[in-house]
Amino acid sequence: MKFYRSVQTGMVLVMAGCSALSQAPDLPHAAASASQAIESSALTGPLLYELLVSEITFRQGDAQAGVSYMLEAARRTGDESLYKRATEMAISSRSGPAALETARAWRRAFPQSIRAARFELQVLIVLGRVAETEDLVRKLAAMLPADERESFMAVLPELYKRVPEPAEAARTIEAALRDALETPALAPAAWAAIGHLRLQAGDKRGALSAAMLGQAAGAQSEWPASLALQLLSGADLPEAEALVSRYLDTPQAKPELRINYARTLVERGRVSDAHTQLDTLTRQQPDYLEGWLVQGALLADERRDDQAEPILRRFLQLADAQANQPGMEREGPRAQARLMLAGIAERRGNLAEAEQLLGQIDSPEQILAVRLRRAQMLARQGKLDEAREVIRSTPEREPEDARNKLLAEVQLLRENQLPEQSYQLLSEALNADPDDTALLYDAALAAESAGRWQDMERLLRRLIEVAPQDASAYNALGYSLADRGERLHEAKALIEKAVKLSPDDHFIQDSLGWVEFRLGRVQEARGLLEAAYKKRPDPEIAAHLGEVLWVLGEHEAARAIWREGQRLDPDNATLVKTLQRLKVSP
């Protein structure tokens, strides 16, 4: 969804813009602030003096007096830039009443000022005085240029996202946009804004109704379809999906929405349907770059390398051809494509080609990913110490890079069956930050791989305590118990809790199927595992489903599933151990 460009100076951004006022005062700096505050006024000596007094007083910590001096100067001169400065100062001092007073004084002096109305609206929202914003929203929608009204309505849900009573916000905006609802050109965007606010209030059916009314008002509008897509990503609503499909059938359908629909389908385990959407996109709009990149990434993730490679190379050709066009100067997407192609070359054993592709990447944001890929290649050649040094010597550009390097080294150790070293690294990191959820989860996995069952359970229970809505923690603990055949009823309860938190996660459904199998409910296990595998073909799910089929005596079906799992990842530990334990060669 696009954001209304002028509203980007929200409360947080305004505060950030005024953060320099906390510096120690000096006369030249204060003079500069005073000069900037009067963009269009005649800078007389007395006025400059008054503004300097205001700025210096404000900087010395007396915000109330500083704002008062600036507001008085604004009233006397009638200069709008001084009202703006007084409002910014009040916001910067975090005085809600003062900010509201200055914003309202500004709007009284300039009743047609869009900036004044916007500042007052933002202050009222931050203060939680939602009901008072109805008239302001109505007036802003009327004052804005015609080509900016849709975008303004589209950003309203974001502005009201953190209000204490979201249902009140939905009612307020519906009342404020009554005129827009009766205007054919604006009705789709208005209904979509109302729908998003209803959704924020937990009213999914009301949001769906708004999306339908919006599409009825304008079938070719993107706004109701975007709302329907958000509804679809959070629940199984056939009506919402039908609405998205109807929009995508129109000639004006935006490719970004089809891309997002494909991503939603992948999240819901409907990979085949996602491929259909991406095929349609690349066929209908062959010059749209992101379509090729997302399609190639999905195929590469599925290890369908022979199909992924030409698509990723097609993306690079188009990206080079469009490099001089506005917005195409970013190296990031090209770097992602080359990383995926390097992975394909590595899987084929063509390390020289993989290195050549990595050498073509010139993106600072991807330096750690490039180093990790090089480290993995070295490790597979038996040069693990050299591989670890490649990661450790990676320069750190951002504060979180040190943590990312640690996680990359842990991944390398895990891939090379060194769980004890991985666990020790993570334990040291947890000593410094014992409640880091990512570290807790990775440390628990390493502990399990190292056979440290008690440590694994301790870490996962700590993760559940720190992040009680983290489905992965319940799933990991439940699956580990089920896989070892221990406390199976407790394991099932843990996994069912994970299912409630993340009902569409195919890995959690795999865990539920596996615990049912361990409990002896083989047919129930088969149904769950087949559904999980259909959602996302994965070698670990293939290992479990194949074993269930094997126990049921369907040996050929089991071998077929295992062969598919081997194609996806021949080195998957669960699949390898399953075949060894059952003494089967697919």
Coordinates of C-alpha atoms in Angstrom, one line a residue:
M1 CA 0.0 0.0 0.0
K2 CA 1.3 3.5 -0.9
F3 CA 1.7 6.1 1.8
Y4 CA 0.5 9.6 1.5
R5 CA 3.8 11.4 1.0
S6 CA 3.0 14.5 3.1
V7 CA 1.8 12.5 6.1
Q8 CA 5.3 11.0 6.5
T9 CA 6.1 13.8 8.9
G10 CA 4.3 11.9 11.7
M11 CA 4.8 12.4 15.4
V12 CA 7.9 10.2 15.5
L13 CA 9.5 11.9 12.5
V14 CA 8.7 15.3 13.8
M15 CA 10.3 14.5 17.1
A16 CA 13.4 13.1 15.3
G17 CA 13.6 16.2 13.3
C18 CA 13.7 18.3 16.4
S19 CA 16.2 16.1 18.3
A20 CA 19.0 18.6 17.6
L21 CA 17.4 21.0 20.1
S22 CA 18.7 18.9 22.9
Q23 CA 22.2 19.9 22.1
A24 CA 24.0 22.5 24.3
P25 CA 23.0 26.0 23.2
D26 CA 25.3 28.3 21.4
L27 CA 24.4 31.6 19.8
P28 CA 25.3 30.9 16.2
H29 CA 23.3 27.6 16.2
A30 CA 20.4 29.3 17.9
A31 CA 20.5 32.1 15.3
A32 CA 20.4 29.6 12.5
S33 CA 17.3 27.9 14.1
A34 CA 15.7 31.3 14.4
S35 CA 16.4 32.2 10.8
Q36 CA 15.0 28.8 9.6
A37 CA 11.9 29.4 11.7
I38 CA 11.0 32.5 9.6
E39 CA 11.1 31.2 6.1
S40 CA 9.1 34.1 4.6
S41 CA 9.0 36.8 7.3
A42 CA 10.9 40.0 7.2
L43 CA 13.7 39.4 9.7
T44 CA 13.7 42.6 11.8
G45 CA 16.1 43.2 14.7
P46 CA 13.5 42.9 17.4
L47 CA 12.0 39.8 15.8
L48 CA 15.4 38.1 15.5
Y49 CA 16.0 38.9 19.2
E50 CA 12.7 37.5 20.3
L51 CA 13.3 34.3 18.3
L52 CA 16.8 33.9 19.7
V53 CA 15.4 34.2 23.2
S54 CA 12.8 31.6 22.4
E55 CA 15.3 29.1 21.0
I56 CA 17.9 29.6 23.7
T57 CA 15.3 29.4 26.5
F58 CA 14.0 26.2 24.9
R59 CA 17.5 24.7 24.7
Q60 CA 18.3 25.6 28.3
G61 CA 15.4 23.3 29.4
D62 CA 12.5 25.8 29.8
A63 CA 10.4 24.3 27.1
Q64 CA 7.2 25.9 28.2
A65 CA 8.7 29.5 28.1
G66 CA 10.5 28.8 24.7
V67 CA 7.3 27.6 23.1
S68 CA 5.3 30.5 24.5
Y69 CA 7.8 33.0 23.1
M70 CA 7.7 31.4 19.7
L71 CA 3.9 31.2 19.7
E72 CA 3.6 34.9 20.7
A73 CA 5.9 35.8 17.8
A74 CA 3.8 33.8 15.4
R75 CA 0.6 35.5 16.6
R76 CA 2.1 39.0 16.3
T77 CA 3.7 38.5 12.9
G78 CA 1.0 36.1 11.4
D79 CA 3.9 34.0 9.9
E80 CA 2.8 30.4 9.4
S81 CA 6.4 29.1 9.6
L82 CA 6.6 30.4 13.2
Y83 CA 3.4 28.5 14.1
K84 CA 5.0 25.4 12.6
R85 CA 8.2 25.9 14.6
A86 CA 6.2 26.5 17.9
T87 CA 4.3 23.2 17.3
E88 CA 7.5 21.3 16.5
M89 CA 9.1 22.6 19.7
A90 CA 6.1 21.6 21.8
I91 CA 6.1 18.1 20.2
S92 CA 9.9 17.8 20.8
S93 CA 9.3 18.7 24.5
R94 CA 6.8 15.8 24.6
S95 CA 4.1 18.1 26.0
G96 CA 0.9 16.9 24.5
P97 CA -1.3 19.8 25.8
A98 CA 1.2 22.4 24.6
A99 CA 1.5 20.7 21.2
L100 CA -2.3 20.7 20.8
E101 CA -2.5 24.3 21.9
T102 CA 0.1 25.4 19.3
A103 CA -1.4 23.3 16.5
R104 CA -4.9 24.6 17.1
A105 CA -3.6 28.2 17.3
W106 CA -1.9 27.6 14.0
R107 CA -5.1 26.2 12.4
R108 CA -7.2 29.1 13.7
A109 CA -4.8 31.5 12.1
F110 CA -4.6 29.5 8.9
P111 CA -7.9 27.5 8.6
Q112 CA -7.1 26.3 5.0
S113 CA -3.5 25.1 6.0
I114 CA -3.2 21.4 5.2
R115 CA 0.0 21.3 7.3
A116 CA -1.7 22.8 10.4
A117 CA -4.6 20.4 10.1
R118 CA -2.2 17.4 9.7
F119 CA -0.2 18.4 12.8
E120 CA -3.4 18.8 14.9
L121 CA -4.6 15.4 13.7
Q122 CA -1.4 13.7 14.6
V123 CA -1.3 15.3 18.1
L124 CA -4.9 14.3 18.8
I125 CA -4.2 10.7 17.8
V126 CA -1.2 10.5 20.0
L127 CA -3.2 11.9 22.9
G128 CA -5.9 9.3 22.3
R129 CA -8.6 11.9 21.6
V130 CA -9.9 9.9 18.7
A131 CA -13.5 11.2 18.6
E132 CA -12.2 14.8 18.1
T133 CA -10.4 13.8 14.9
E134 CA -13.6 13.2 12.9
D135 CA -14.0 16.8 11.7
L136 CA -10.3 17.1 11.0
V137 CA -10.2 14.0 8.8
R138 CA -13.3 15.2 6.9
K139 CA -11.8 18.6 6.3
L140 CA -8.4 17.3 5.3
A141 CA -10.0 14.9 2.8
A142 CA -11.9 17.9 1.3
M143 CA -8.9 20.3 1.3
L144 CA -6.4 17.9 -0.3
P145 CA -5.8 18.0 -4.1
A146 CA -7.9 15.4 -5.8
D147 CA -5.0 13.2 -6.8
E148 CA -3.9 12.9 -3.1
R149 CA -7.1 12.0 -1.5
E150 CA -7.0 8.2 -2.1
S151 CA -3.5 8.0 -0.7
F152 CA -4.5 10.0 2.4
M153 CA -7.3 7.6 3.1
A154 CA -5.0 4.7 2.6
V155 CA -2.6 5.9 5.3
L156 CA -5.3 6.5 7.9
P157 CA -5.2 2.9 9.3
E158 CA -1.5 3.3 10.0
L159 CA -2.0 6.6 11.7
Y160 CA -4.6 5.1 14.1
K161 CA -2.8 1.8 14.5
R162 CA -1.8 2.3 18.2
V163 CA -4.9 4.1 19.6
P164 CA -6.2 2.5 22.8
E165 CA -9.7 1.9 21.3
P166 CA -9.4 0.7 17.7
A167 CA -13.2 0.1 17.4
E168 CA -13.8 3.8 18.2
A169 CA -11.2 4.7 15.5
A170 CA -13.1 2.6 13.0
R171 CA -16.4 4.3 13.8
T172 CA -14.8 7.7 13.7
I173 CA -13.3 7.3 10.3
E174 CA -16.4 5.8 8.9
A175 CA -18.3 8.9 10.0
A176 CA -15.5 11.2 8.7
L177 CA -15.4 9.6 5.3
R178 CA -19.2 9.6 4.7
D179 CA -18.9 12.1 1.8
A180 CA -16.1 10.1 0.3
L181 CA -18.3 6.9 0.5
E182 CA -20.8 8.7 -1.7
T183 CA -18.2 9.8 -4.3
P184 CA -17.7 7.0 -6.9
A185 CA -14.0 7.9 -7.5
L186 CA -13.2 7.8 -3.7
A187 CA -15.6 5.1 -2.4
P188 CA -13.2 2.1 -3.0
A189 CA -10.3 3.7 -1.1
A190 CA -12.7 5.0 1.7
W191 CA -14.2 1.5 2.2
A192 CA -10.8 0.0 2.2
A193 CA -9.6 2.4 4.9
I194 CA -12.7 1.6 7.0
G195 CA -12.1 -2.1 6.5
H196 CA -8.5 -1.9 7.6
L197 CA -9.5 -0.1 10.8
R198 CA -12.2 -2.7 11.5
L199 CA -9.6 -5.4 11.1
Q200 CA -7.3 -3.6 13.6
A201 CA -10.3 -3.7 15.9
G202 CA -10.6 -7.5 15.4
D203 CA -13.7 -7.3 13.3
K204 CA -12.8 -9.6 10.4
R205 CA -16.4 -10.0 9.1
G206 CA -16.9 -6.2 9.2
A207 CA -13.6 -5.8 7.3
L208 CA -14.6 -8.3 4.7
S209 CA -18.0 -6.5 4.3
A210 CA -16.1 -3.2 3.7
A211 CA -13.8 -4.9 1.1
M212 CA -16.9 -6.2 -0.7
L213 CA -18.6 -2.8 -0.7
G214 CA -15.4 -1.2 -1.9
Q215 CA -15.0 -3.6 -4.8
A216 CA -18.7 -3.1 -5.7
A217 CA -18.0 0.6 -5.9
G218 CA -15.0 0.1 -8.1
A219 CA -13.9 -3.3 -9.4
Q220 CA -10.7 -2.0 -10.8
S221 CA -9.5 -0.3 -7.6
E222 CA -6.5 -1.9 -5.8
W223 CA -7.5 -0.7 -2.4
P224 CA -10.3 -3.3 -1.6
A225 CA -8.2 -6.1 -3.1
S226 CA -5.3 -5.1 -0.8
L227 CA -7.6 -5.3 2.2
A228 CA -8.9 -8.7 1.1
L229 CA -5.4 -10.0 0.7
Q230 CA -4.6 -8.9 4.2
L231 CA -7.7 -10.7 5.4
L232 CA -6.6 -13.8 3.4
S233 CA -3.2 -13.9 5.0
G234 CA -4.6 -14.1 8.5
A235 CA -7.6 -16.5 7.9
D236 CA -9.2 -18.9 5.5
L237 CA -11.8 -16.6 4.0
P238 CA -13.0 -17.9 0.5
E239 CA -14.9 -14.6 0.0
A240 CA -11.7 -12.6 0.4
E241 CA -9.8 -14.8 -2.0
A242 CA -12.6 -14.5 -4.6
L243 CA -12.4 -10.7 -4.2
V244 CA -8.6 -10.8 -4.8
S245 CA -9.1 -13.0 -7.9
R246 CA -11.7 -10.7 -9.4
Y247 CA -9.4 -7.8 -9.1
L248 CA -6.5 -9.7 -10.6
D249 CA -8.7 -10.5 -13.6
T250 CA -9.0 -6.8 -14.4
P251 CA -6.6 -5.2 -17.0
Q252 CA -5.5 -2.6 -14.4
A253 CA -4.4 -5.2 -11.9
K254 CA -1.1 -4.1 -10.3
P255 CA 1.7 -6.7 -10.4
E256 CA 2.7 -5.9 -6.8
L257 CA -0.6 -7.3 -5.6
R258 CA -0.2 -10.5 -7.6
I259 CA 3.3 -10.9 -6.1
N260 CA 1.9 -10.5 -2.6
Y261 CA -0.9 -12.9 -3.4
A262 CA 1.6 -15.5 -4.5
R263 CA 3.6 -15.0 -1.2
T264 CA 0.4 -15.4 0.8
L265 CA -0.3 -18.6 -1.1
V266 CA 3.2 -19.9 -0.2
E267 CA 2.7 -19.0 3.5
R268 CA -0.6 -21.0 3.4
G269 CA 1.2 -24.0 1.8
R270 CA -0.4 -23.6 -1.6
V271 CA 2.8 -23.6 -3.5
S272 CA 1.3 -24.9 -6.8
D273 CA -1.2 -22.1 -6.8
A274 CA 1.6 -19.6 -6.1
H275 CA 3.5 -20.9 -9.2
T276 CA 0.3 -20.4 -11.2
Q277 CA 0.1 -16.8 -10.2
L278 CA 3.8 -16.1 -10.9
D279 CA 3.6 -17.9 -14.3
T280 CA 0.7 -15.6 -15.2
L281 CA 2.6 -12.5 -14.0
T282 CA 5.8 -13.3 -16.0
R283 CA 3.7 -14.1 -19.1
Q284 CA 1.4 -11.0 -18.9
Q285 CA 4.1 -8.6 -17.8
P286 CA 7.5 -10.0 -19.0
D287 CA 9.4 -6.8 -18.2
Y288 CA 8.3 -6.7 -14.6
L289 CA 11.5 -7.6 -12.8
E290 CA 10.3 -8.7 -9.4
G291 CA 8.0 -11.4 -10.9
W292 CA 11.1 -13.2 -12.3
L293 CA 13.0 -12.9 -9.1
V294 CA 10.3 -14.2 -6.8
Q295 CA 9.5 -17.1 -9.2
G296 CA 13.2 -18.0 -9.4
A297 CA 13.5 -17.8 -5.6
L298 CA 10.6 -20.1 -5.0
L299 CA 11.9 -22.7 -7.5
A300 CA 15.4 -22.5 -6.0
D301 CA 13.9 -23.0 -2.5
E302 CA 12.2 -26.1 -3.8
R303 CA 15.5 -27.3 -5.2
R304 CA 14.0 -27.3 -8.7
D305 CA 17.3 -26.0 -10.0
D306 CA 16.9 -26.8 -13.7
Q307 CA 13.8 -24.5 -13.7
A308 CA 15.1 -21.9 -11.3
E309 CA 18.4 -21.2 -13.1
P310 CA 17.0 -19.9 -16.5
I311 CA 14.5 -17.8 -14.7
L312 CA 17.1 -16.2 -12.4
R313 CA 19.3 -15.5 -15.4
R314 CA 16.4 -14.0 -17.2
F315 CA 15.9 -11.7 -14.3
L316 CA 19.6 -10.6 -14.4
Q317 CA 19.3 -9.9 -18.1
L318 CA 16.3 -7.7 -17.6
A319 CA 17.9 -6.0 -14.6
D320 CA 20.9 -5.1 -16.7
A321 CA 18.8 -3.8 -19.5
Q322 CA 16.8 -1.6 -17.2
A323 CA 19.7 -0.5 -15.0
N324 CA 19.5 3.1 -16.2
Q325 CA 15.8 3.5 -15.5
P326 CA 14.7 5.3 -12.3
G327 CA 14.5 3.0 -9.3
M328 CA 16.7 0.3 -10.9
E329 CA 20.0 1.4 -9.5
R330 CA 19.9 -0.9 -6.5
E331 CA 22.3 -3.8 -6.4
G332 CA 20.4 -5.8 -3.8
P333 CA 18.0 -7.8 -6.0
R334 CA 20.9 -8.6 -8.4
A335 CA 22.9 -9.8 -5.5
Q336 CA 20.1 -12.0 -4.3
A337 CA 19.8 -13.6 -7.7
R338 CA 23.5 -14.3 -8.0
L339 CA 23.5 -15.8 -4.5
M340 CA 20.8 -18.2 -5.5
L341 CA 22.6 -19.1 -8.7
A342 CA 25.8 -19.6 -6.7
G343 CA 23.8 -22.0 -4.5
I344 CA 22.6 -23.9 -7.6
A345 CA 26.1 -24.2 -9.0
E346 CA 27.4 -25.4 -5.6
R347 CA 24.8 -28.1 -5.4
R348 CA 25.8 -29.2 -8.8
G349 CA 29.4 -29.4 -7.7
N350 CA 30.5 -26.5 -9.9
L351 CA 32.5 -24.6 -7.3
A352 CA 34.3 -22.5 -9.9
E353 CA 31.1 -21.1 -11.3
A354 CA 29.7 -20.5 -7.8
E355 CA 32.8 -18.5 -6.9
Q356 CA 32.6 -16.5 -10.2
L357 CA 29.0 -15.6 -9.4
L358 CA 29.9 -14.6 -5.8
G359 CA 32.7 -12.4 -7.1
Q360 CA 30.2 -10.5 -9.2
I361 CA 28.2 -9.4 -6.1
D362 CA 29.0 -5.8 -5.2
S363 CA 26.4 -5.1 -2.5
P364 CA 27.5 -4.1 1.0
E365 CA 24.2 -5.4 2.4
Q366 CA 24.9 -8.9 1.1
I367 CA 28.5 -9.2 2.3
L368 CA 27.7 -11.5 5.1
A369 CA 25.5 -13.8 2.9
V370 CA 28.4 -13.9 0.4
R371 CA 30.9 -14.8 3.1
L372 CA 28.6 -17.5 4.5
R373 CA 28.2 -19.0 1.0
R374 CA 32.0 -19.1 0.6
A375 CA 32.4 -20.6 4.0
Q376 CA 30.0 -23.3 3.2
M377 CA 31.9 -24.1 0.0
L378 CA 35.2 -24.3 2.0
A379 CA 33.6 -26.5 4.7
R380 CA 32.4 -29.0 2.1
Q381 CA 36.0 -29.2 0.9
G382 CA 37.1 -30.1 4.4
K383 CA 38.4 -26.7 5.2
L384 CA 36.2 -25.9 8.2
D385 CA 38.8 -23.8 10.2
E386 CA 39.3 -21.7 7.1
A387 CA 35.6 -21.4 6.6
R388 CA 35.0 -20.2 10.2
E389 CA 37.7 -17.6 9.7
V390 CA 36.0 -16.3 6.6
I391 CA 32.9 -15.5 8.7
R392 CA 34.8 -14.1 11.7
S393 CA 36.8 -11.8 9.5
T394 CA 33.8 -10.3 7.8
P395 CA 33.7 -6.5 8.6
E396 CA 30.8 -5.3 10.8
R397 CA 28.9 -2.4 9.2
E398 CA 25.9 -2.3 11.6
P399 CA 25.5 -3.0 15.3
E400 CA 23.6 -6.3 14.7
D401 CA 26.3 -7.6 12.4
A402 CA 28.3 -9.2 15.3
R403 CA 25.2 -11.2 16.2
N404 CA 24.5 -12.2 12.6
K405 CA 28.1 -13.4 12.2
L406 CA 27.7 -15.6 15.3
L407 CA 24.5 -17.1 13.9
A408 CA 26.2 -17.7 10.6
E409 CA 29.0 -19.5 12.3
V410 CA 26.5 -21.6 14.3
Q411 CA 24.7 -22.5 11.1
L412 CA 28.0 -23.6 9.6
L413 CA 28.9 -25.8 12.6
R414 CA 25.4 -27.3 12.5
E415 CA 25.6 -28.1 8.8
N416 CA 28.9 -29.9 9.5
Q417 CA 27.5 -32.0 12.4
L418 CA 29.4 -30.2 15.2
P419 CA 26.5 -29.5 17.6
E420 CA 28.7 -29.4 20.7
Q421 CA 30.8 -26.6 19.4
S422 CA 27.7 -24.8 18.1
Y423 CA 26.1 -25.2 21.6
Q424 CA 29.2 -23.8 23.3
L425 CA 29.3 -20.7 21.1
L426 CA 25.6 -20.0 21.7
S427 CA 25.9 -20.6 25.5
E428 CA 28.6 -17.9 25.6
A429 CA 26.4 -15.5 23.7
L430 CA 23.5 -16.2 26.0
N431 CA 25.6 -15.3 29.0
A432 CA 25.6 -11.8 27.7
D433 CA 22.0 -11.7 26.6
P434 CA 20.0 -14.5 28.3
D435 CA 16.6 -13.5 26.9
D436 CA 17.5 -13.3 23.2
T437 CA 14.8 -15.4 21.7
A438 CA 16.8 -16.3 18.5
L439 CA 19.8 -17.4 20.6
L440 CA 17.6 -19.4 23.0
Y441 CA 16.0 -21.3 20.1
D442 CA 19.2 -22.0 18.2
A443 CA 20.9 -23.0 21.5
A444 CA 18.1 -25.4 22.2
L445 CA 18.4 -27.0 18.8
A446 CA 22.1 -27.3 19.2
A447 CA 21.7 -28.9 22.7
E448 CA 19.2 -31.4 21.2
S449 CA 21.7 -32.4 18.4
A450 CA 24.4 -32.8 21.0
G451 CA 22.2 -35.1 23.1
R452 CA 21.8 -32.5 25.9
W453 CA 18.1 -33.2 26.4
Q454 CA 17.8 -31.4 29.8
D455 CA 19.6 -28.3 28.5
M456 CA 17.3 -28.3 25.4
E457 CA 14.2 -28.5 27.6
R458 CA 15.4 -25.8 30.0
L459 CA 16.2 -23.4 27.1
L460 CA 12.9 -24.0 25.3
R461 CA 10.9 -23.6 28.5
R462 CA 12.8 -20.3 29.1
L463 CA 11.9 -19.3 25.5
I464 CA 8.2 -20.1 26.2
E465 CA 8.4 -17.9 29.4
V466 CA 10.0 -15.0 27.5
A467 CA 7.9 -15.3 24.4
P468 CA 4.7 -17.1 25.3
Q469 CA 3.2 -16.6 21.8
D470 CA 6.2 -18.2 20.0
A471 CA 4.7 -21.3 18.3
S472 CA 8.1 -22.6 17.4
A473 CA 9.1 -23.1 21.0
Y474 CA 6.1 -25.3 21.8
N475 CA 6.6 -27.2 18.6
A476 CA 10.3 -27.8 19.1
L477 CA 9.8 -29.1 22.6
G478 CA 6.8 -31.2 21.7
Y479 CA 8.5 -32.7 18.6
S480 CA 11.6 -33.5 20.5
L481 CA 9.7 -35.5 23.1
A482 CA 7.6 -37.2 20.4
D483 CA 10.7 -38.1 18.4
R484 CA 12.3 -39.8 21.5
G485 CA 9.0 -41.5 22.4
E486 CA 8.9 -39.7 25.8
R487 CA 5.9 -38.1 27.6
L488 CA 3.8 -38.4 24.4
H489 CA 0.6 -36.9 25.8
E490 CA 2.5 -33.9 27.0
A491 CA 4.3 -33.7 23.7
K492 CA 0.9 -33.7 21.9
A493 CA -0.4 -30.9 24.2
L494 CA 2.6 -28.8 23.4
I495 CA 2.2 -29.3 19.7
E496 CA -1.5 -28.6 19.8
K497 CA -0.7 -25.3 21.5
A498 CA 1.7 -24.5 18.7
V499 CA -1.1 -25.3 16.2
K500 CA -3.4 -22.8 17.9
L501 CA -0.8 -20.1 17.7
S502 CA 0.2 -20.9 14.0
P503 CA -2.5 -23.0 12.4
D504 CA -1.1 -22.9 8.9
D505 CA 2.5 -23.9 9.6
H506 CA 3.3 -27.1 7.7
F507 CA 6.2 -28.0 10.0
I508 CA 3.9 -27.8 13.1
Q509 CA 1.4 -30.0 11.3
D510 CA 4.2 -32.4 10.5
S511 CA 5.0 -32.5 14.3
L512 CA 1.3 -33.2 15.1
G513 CA 1.3 -36.1 12.6
W514 CA 4.5 -37.5 14.0
V515 CA 3.2 -37.5 17.6
E516 CA 0.0 -39.2 16.4
F517 CA 2.2 -41.9 14.8
R518 CA 4.2 -42.3 18.0
L519 CA 0.9 -42.7 19.9
G520 CA -0.1 -45.5 17.5
R521 CA -2.7 -43.6 15.6
V522 CA -1.3 -44.4 12.2
Q523 CA -4.2 -43.4 10.0
E524 CA -4.6 -40.0 11.8
A525 CA -0.9 -39.5 11.3
R526 CA -1.1 -40.3 7.6
G527 CA -3.8 -37.7 7.0
L528 CA -1.9 -35.0 8.9
L529 CA 1.4 -35.7 7.2
E530 CA -0.1 -35.9 3.7
A531 CA -1.7 -32.5 4.2
A532 CA 1.5 -31.1 5.5
Y533 CA 3.5 -32.4 2.6
K534 CA 1.0 -31.2 0.1
K535 CA 1.3 -27.7 1.7
R536 CA 5.1 -27.8 1.5
P537 CA 7.1 -30.6 0.0
D538 CA 10.0 -30.9 2.5
P539 CA 12.6 -33.7 3.0
E540 CA 11.8 -34.0 6.8
I541 CA 8.1 -34.3 6.2
A542 CA 8.9 -36.8 3.4
A543 CA 10.9 -38.9 5.9
H544 CA 7.9 -39.0 8.3
L545 CA 5.2 -39.6 5.7
G546 CA 7.3 -42.3 4.1
E547 CA 7.7 -44.1 7.4
V548 CA 4.0 -44.1 8.0
L549 CA 3.3 -45.5 4.5
W550 CA 6.0 -48.1 5.1
V551 CA 4.4 -49.2 8.3
L552 CA 1.0 -49.4 6.5
G553 CA 2.6 -51.7 4.0
E554 CA 2.5 -49.3 1.1
H555 CA 6.2 -49.7 0.3
E556 CA 6.2 -48.4 -3.2
A557 CA 4.4 -45.2 -2.2
A558 CA 6.8 -44.8 0.7
R559 CA 9.8 -45.2 -1.7
A560 CA 8.3 -42.6 -4.0
I561 CA 8.0 -40.1 -1.2
W562 CA 11.5 -40.8 0.0
R563 CA 12.9 -40.3 -3.5
E564 CA 11.2 -37.0 -3.7
G565 CA 12.7 -36.1 -0.3
Q566 CA 16.2 -37.0 -1.5
R567 CA 15.7 -34.8 -4.6
L568 CA 14.9 -31.9 -2.3
D569 CA 17.9 -32.5 0.0
P570 CA 19.9 -35.7 -0.1
D571 CA 21.7 -34.8 3.0
N572 CA 18.7 -34.1 5.3
A573 CA 19.6 -35.7 8.6
T574 CA 16.1 -36.9 9.4
L575 CA 15.7 -38.5 6.0
V576 CA 19.1 -40.1 6.1
K577 CA 18.6 -41.5 9.6
T578 CA 15.1 -42.8 8.7
L579 CA 16.4 -44.8 5.7
Q580 CA 19.3 -46.2 7.7
R581 CA 17.1 -47.2 10.6
L582 CA 14.6 -49.0 8.3
K583 CA 17.4 -50.3 6.1
V584 CA 15.7 -49.1 3.0
S585 CA 17.2 -47.8 -0.3
P586 CA 14.6 -45.8 -2.3

